[in-house]
Amino acid sequence: MIPSTELEERIFESFGRCVFCKNEFPPEYLTDEHIVPKALSGDRQMILKGGSCRCCNNFANENYEQAALKANFLIPRILLELKRRSGKNRPPPQLPKVALGDRTMSGDVDEFNIALEAARFPPQWSIVAPEPAGLLRGVAATGDLKNFRIGILNLKLPREETAGFTVREPNDHTSFGLTICKMAFCYAIARKGLDRLDASDLRELLQFKRDDLYNFFGEVMPGENLHSPYLHRFHFRRRASYTTVIVHLLASFGGPAYEVVVGREA
């Protein structure tokens, strides 16, 4: 049996302010904030109504969210059929081309020239897991991604024979991490409110006013044993003085869990 691709549907009411810039706007100038991007949520949605102004919404979409959906999230959203219907002038997303044989150590891009239909594509997703967030480890995790693990998630889909192919998955780890941080941020604000939680540092990260992503984002802290029947799941945690949100991606498939330092209770 294929694990569930259903999201827990939740609708949160608007604060009348953008959760990113915190400015007040008339309702017609606010847009619904999809806590889980539409392209990852299937038919059900988790929405903060009137959550962001159009300017802030476009900023996130253009600067990292779309990049993550076209890179790290591309394979699971196509294979699990989470992809949205394309607009009139927008071509549907395509799976990356594969190479015949074991090309794991090869750097020759030209070898990856075989287009497979979804029914023959290897049902796997490569997972990059950075160390837990620097703020939780008491270290300054500045700069680019350095120490990390790579795992493979079997999507448990019925497939024809898929052995004999090597997949080179598109990766944009910075956009991937920022998108997960945005999901955690929006969930936390939707649940706790704009003024109960001081999330100013994470807000600045999402607005590109700082660039220390790995101080806030990383693998979940040790000791967690997470399970869920839903496609994605969120969990609050208290780590010393910090409030964190665990974003459990593809939870029903046994997918990876990431922990985001959201801020401190005000």
Short mmCIF file of C-alpha atoms in Angstrom, two decimals:
data_model
loop_
_atom_site.label_atom_id
_atom_site.label_comp_id
_atom_site.label_asym_id
_atom_site.label_seq_id
_atom_site.Cartn_x
_atom_site.Cartn_y
_atom_site.Cartn_z
CA MET A 1 0.00 0.00 0.00
CA ILE A 2 1.31 3.45 -0.92
CA PRO A 3 1.60 5.78 2.11
CA SER A 4 -0.82 8.68 2.33
CA THR A 5 -0.26 11.81 0.26
CA GLU A 6 -2.93 13.71 2.21
CA LEU A 7 -2.02 16.84 4.15
CA GLU A 8 -3.77 17.77 7.38
CA GLU A 9 -6.01 20.58 6.15
CA ARG A 10 -5.95 23.68 8.36
CA ILE A 11 -7.16 27.23 7.74
CA PHE A 12 -5.89 30.05 9.98
CA GLU A 13 -7.55 33.46 10.05
CA SER A 14 -5.72 36.60 8.93
CA PHE A 15 -4.08 39.04 11.36
CA GLY A 16 -4.73 41.92 8.95
CA ARG A 17 -0.95 42.34 8.72
CA CYS A 18 1.76 40.79 6.61
CA VAL A 19 3.66 38.25 8.70
CA PHE A 20 6.94 39.24 7.00
CA CYS A 21 7.01 43.05 6.98
CA LYS A 22 4.35 43.28 9.77
CA ASN A 23 2.64 46.20 8.03
CA GLU A 24 -1.14 46.54 8.03
CA PHE A 25 -2.97 46.31 4.70
CA PRO A 26 -6.60 46.33 3.53
CA PRO A 27 -7.77 42.75 2.94
CA GLU A 28 -7.58 43.13 -0.84
CA TYR A 29 -3.82 43.83 -0.62
CA LEU A 30 -3.08 40.66 1.36
CA THR A 31 -2.67 37.25 -0.20
CA ASP A 32 -3.20 33.84 1.37
CA GLU A 33 0.01 32.30 2.62
CA HIS A 34 0.29 28.60 1.86
CA ILE A 35 2.24 27.24 4.83
CA VAL A 36 3.06 24.20 2.74
CA PRO A 37 3.61 25.34 -0.86
CA LYS A 38 0.80 24.29 -3.17
CA ALA A 39 3.19 22.19 -5.24
CA LEU A 40 3.98 20.05 -2.16
CA SER A 41 0.54 19.75 -0.60
CA GLY A 42 -1.60 17.92 -3.11
CA ASP A 43 -5.35 18.49 -2.91
CA ARG A 44 -5.51 19.67 0.70
CA GLN A 45 -4.04 22.92 1.91
CA MET A 46 -2.67 24.46 5.09
CA ILE A 47 -3.33 28.18 4.71
CA LEU A 48 -2.90 31.39 6.70
CA LYS A 49 -5.56 33.60 5.15
CA GLY A 50 -4.32 37.05 4.19
CA GLY A 51 -0.93 36.12 5.58
CA SER A 52 1.40 38.18 3.41
CA CYS A 53 1.43 41.28 1.29
CA ARG A 54 2.00 40.80 -2.41
CA CYS A 55 5.49 42.29 -2.26
CA CYS A 56 6.73 39.92 0.46
CA ASN A 57 4.95 36.96 -1.10
CA ASN A 58 6.61 37.62 -4.45
CA PHE A 59 10.00 38.09 -2.80
CA ALA A 60 9.96 34.63 -1.23
CA ASN A 61 8.56 33.03 -4.34
CA GLU A 62 11.11 34.56 -6.69
CA ASN A 63 14.19 34.37 -4.47
CA TYR A 64 14.06 30.85 -3.07
CA GLU A 65 10.73 29.00 -3.02
CA GLN A 66 10.44 28.39 -6.77
CA ALA A 67 14.11 27.46 -6.93
CA ALA A 68 13.62 24.79 -4.26
CA LEU A 69 10.53 23.39 -5.99
CA LYS A 70 12.48 23.07 -9.24
CA ALA A 71 15.50 21.52 -7.55
CA ASN A 72 15.46 19.48 -4.33
CA PHE A 73 11.67 19.02 -4.24
CA LEU A 74 11.29 18.24 -7.95
CA ILE A 75 11.46 14.44 -7.93
CA PRO A 76 9.09 13.71 -5.00
CA ARG A 77 6.46 16.19 -6.15
CA ILE A 78 6.37 14.67 -9.64
CA LEU A 79 6.55 11.01 -8.60
CA LEU A 80 3.91 11.51 -5.90
CA GLU A 81 1.82 13.56 -8.34
CA LEU A 82 1.79 16.60 -6.08
CA LYS A 83 2.60 18.92 -8.95
CA ARG A 84 0.12 21.65 -9.80
CA ARG A 85 -1.57 21.93 -13.14
CA SER A 86 0.48 24.19 -15.34
CA GLY A 87 -0.80 27.54 -16.52
CA LYS A 88 -1.54 28.17 -20.18
CA ASN A 89 2.01 29.25 -20.96
CA ARG A 90 3.83 27.22 -18.31
CA PRO A 91 5.18 23.79 -19.29
CA PRO A 92 4.71 20.99 -16.76
CA PRO A 93 7.72 20.10 -14.60
CA GLN A 94 9.98 17.41 -16.06
CA LEU A 95 11.98 14.71 -14.33
CA PRO A 96 15.75 15.05 -14.73
CA LYS A 97 17.43 12.89 -17.34
CA VAL A 98 19.29 9.80 -16.13
CA ALA A 99 22.39 7.90 -17.20
CA LEU A 100 22.66 4.21 -18.04
CA GLY A 101 24.76 2.23 -15.60
CA ASP A 102 26.60 3.38 -12.49
CA ARG A 103 27.71 6.95 -13.07
CA THR A 104 27.89 7.92 -9.40
CA MET A 105 31.47 9.13 -9.62
CA SER A 106 31.20 10.58 -13.11
CA GLY A 107 31.29 14.30 -13.73
CA ASP A 108 30.28 14.04 -17.38
CA VAL A 109 26.92 15.75 -17.70
CA ASP A 110 26.53 14.46 -21.27
CA GLU A 111 26.12 10.91 -19.93
CA PHE A 112 22.81 11.94 -18.37
CA ASN A 113 20.81 11.95 -21.58
CA ILE A 114 17.98 9.44 -21.06
CA ALA A 115 14.47 10.71 -20.41
CA LEU A 116 12.40 8.22 -18.40
CA GLU A 117 8.67 8.34 -17.86
CA ALA A 118 7.57 8.45 -14.23
CA ALA A 119 6.58 4.76 -14.21
CA ARG A 120 10.20 3.78 -14.87
CA PHE A 121 11.95 6.46 -12.85
CA PRO A 122 13.74 5.19 -9.72
CA PRO A 123 11.37 5.94 -6.79
CA GLN A 124 14.02 7.49 -4.56
CA TRP A 125 14.75 10.91 -3.11
CA SER A 126 18.19 12.04 -2.01
CA ILE A 127 18.13 13.78 1.37
CA VAL A 128 20.72 16.26 2.56
CA ALA A 129 20.82 16.59 6.34
CA PRO A 130 22.97 19.41 7.78
CA GLU A 131 24.03 19.32 11.39
CA PRO A 132 21.44 20.66 13.86
CA ALA A 133 21.06 24.43 13.81
CA GLY A 134 24.06 26.31 15.16
CA LEU A 135 21.96 28.16 17.74
CA LEU A 136 20.95 24.81 19.23
CA ARG A 137 24.53 23.53 19.32
CA GLY A 138 26.00 26.73 20.70
CA VAL A 139 28.22 27.32 17.68
CA ALA A 140 28.34 30.00 15.00
CA ALA A 141 27.20 28.14 11.87
CA THR A 142 27.93 30.85 9.35
CA GLY A 143 28.86 30.52 5.71
CA ASP A 144 27.99 27.76 3.26
CA LEU A 145 26.87 24.21 3.95
CA LYS A 146 29.86 22.27 5.32
CA ASN A 147 29.11 19.25 7.49
CA PHE A 148 26.15 17.18 6.37
CA ARG A 149 24.88 13.66 5.74
CA ILE A 150 23.24 12.33 2.59
CA GLY A 151 20.55 9.68 2.72
CA ILE A 152 18.16 8.03 0.29
CA LEU A 153 14.42 7.83 0.92
CA ASN A 154 12.57 5.00 -0.81
CA LEU A 155 9.22 6.42 -1.89
CA LYS A 156 7.64 2.94 -1.81
CA LEU A 157 5.93 3.31 -5.15
CA PRO A 158 5.03 0.37 -7.41
CA ARG A 159 7.48 0.45 -10.28
CA GLU A 160 8.71 -1.52 -13.22
CA GLU A 161 12.38 -2.49 -13.09
CA THR A 162 14.38 0.66 -12.37
CA ALA A 163 17.82 -0.80 -11.71
CA GLY A 164 20.67 0.13 -14.03
CA PHE A 165 20.11 3.90 -14.02
CA THR A 166 21.92 6.70 -12.21
CA VAL A 167 19.98 9.82 -11.27
CA ARG A 168 21.65 13.18 -10.88
CA GLU A 169 19.19 15.14 -8.80
CA PRO A 170 19.06 18.94 -9.07
CA ASN A 171 20.12 20.62 -5.85
CA ASP A 172 19.85 24.10 -4.43
CA HIS A 173 20.48 23.54 -0.75
CA THR A 174 20.23 27.19 0.25
CA SER A 175 16.81 27.62 -1.37
CA PHE A 176 15.74 24.28 0.10
CA GLY A 177 16.70 25.36 3.62
CA LEU A 178 15.10 28.78 3.28
CA THR A 179 11.86 27.24 2.03
CA ILE A 180 11.71 24.93 5.04
CA CYS A 181 12.46 27.90 7.31
CA LYS A 182 9.59 29.81 5.69
CA MET A 183 7.23 26.87 6.28
CA ALA A 184 8.25 26.71 9.95
CA PHE A 185 7.98 30.48 10.37
CA CYS A 186 4.50 30.71 8.85
CA TYR A 187 3.25 27.74 10.86
CA ALA A 188 4.58 29.19 14.10
CA ILE A 189 3.08 32.64 13.47
CA ALA A 190 -0.25 31.12 12.39
CA ARG A 191 -0.42 29.08 15.59
CA LYS A 192 1.02 31.54 18.11
CA GLY A 193 0.29 34.96 16.59
CA LEU A 194 2.41 37.87 15.46
CA ASP A 195 3.13 39.30 18.89
CA ARG A 196 3.47 36.26 21.15
CA LEU A 197 6.64 35.01 19.49
CA ASP A 198 9.74 37.09 18.83
CA ALA A 199 10.78 35.70 15.44
CA SER A 200 12.60 38.83 14.28
CA ASP A 201 15.91 37.08 13.55
CA LEU A 202 14.31 34.37 11.41
CA ARG A 203 12.17 37.04 9.71
CA GLU A 204 15.36 38.91 8.78
CA LEU A 205 16.84 35.71 7.35
CA LEU A 206 13.79 35.22 5.13
CA GLN A 207 14.05 38.84 3.98
CA PHE A 208 17.76 38.43 3.08
CA LYS A 209 18.83 40.89 5.77
CA ARG A 210 21.19 38.24 7.13
CA ASP A 211 22.76 35.15 5.59
CA ASP A 212 23.47 32.70 8.44
CA LEU A 213 20.94 30.06 7.38
CA TYR A 214 22.60 27.20 9.25
CA ASN A 215 22.34 28.98 12.57
CA PHE A 216 18.58 28.47 12.25
CA PHE A 217 18.18 25.37 10.08
CA GLY A 218 19.45 21.82 10.30
CA GLU A 219 18.75 18.21 11.08
CA VAL A 220 16.36 17.57 13.97
CA MET A 221 18.01 17.37 17.38
CA PRO A 222 18.76 13.82 18.60
CA GLY A 223 16.18 11.93 20.61
CA GLU A 224 13.11 12.51 18.42
CA ASN A 225 11.02 9.56 17.25
CA LEU A 226 8.49 11.01 14.81
CA HIS A 227 5.64 9.26 13.04
CA SER A 228 2.62 10.61 11.20
CA PRO A 229 -0.10 9.36 8.85
CA TYR A 230 -0.01 12.74 7.07
CA LEU A 231 2.18 13.74 4.16
CA HIS A 232 3.89 16.55 6.09
CA ARG A 233 3.70 17.36 9.80
CA PHE A 234 4.80 20.19 12.08
CA HIS A 235 5.83 19.91 15.74
CA PHE A 236 6.69 22.61 18.28
CA ARG A 237 9.63 22.09 20.62
CA ARG A 238 11.25 24.11 23.39
CA ARG A 239 15.06 24.03 23.34
CA ALA A 240 16.43 26.02 26.28
CA SER A 241 15.20 29.58 25.59
CA TYR A 242 14.30 28.88 21.96
CA THR A 243 11.04 27.83 20.34
CA THR A 244 11.65 25.54 17.40
CA VAL A 245 9.45 23.94 14.78
CA ILE A 246 10.19 20.50 13.43
CA VAL A 247 9.18 20.23 9.78
CA HIS A 248 8.68 16.55 9.02
CA LEU A 249 8.68 16.24 5.23
CA LEU A 250 6.98 13.25 3.58
CA ALA A 251 6.25 12.04 7.09
CA SER A 252 3.92 9.25 5.99
CA PHE A 253 6.78 7.87 3.86
CA GLY A 254 9.26 8.04 6.74
CA GLY A 255 10.84 11.16 5.27
CA PRO A 256 13.38 13.54 6.78
CA ALA A 257 12.74 15.87 9.71
CA TYR A 258 14.37 19.28 9.94
CA GLU A 259 14.36 21.64 12.90
CA VAL A 260 14.09 25.41 12.57
CA VAL A 261 14.85 27.88 15.35
CA VAL A 262 11.87 30.21 15.11
CA GLY A 263 12.59 32.54 18.01
CA ARG A 264 11.74 33.14 21.65
CA GLU A 265 8.40 33.47 23.38
CA ALA A 266 7.70 37.19 23.84
#
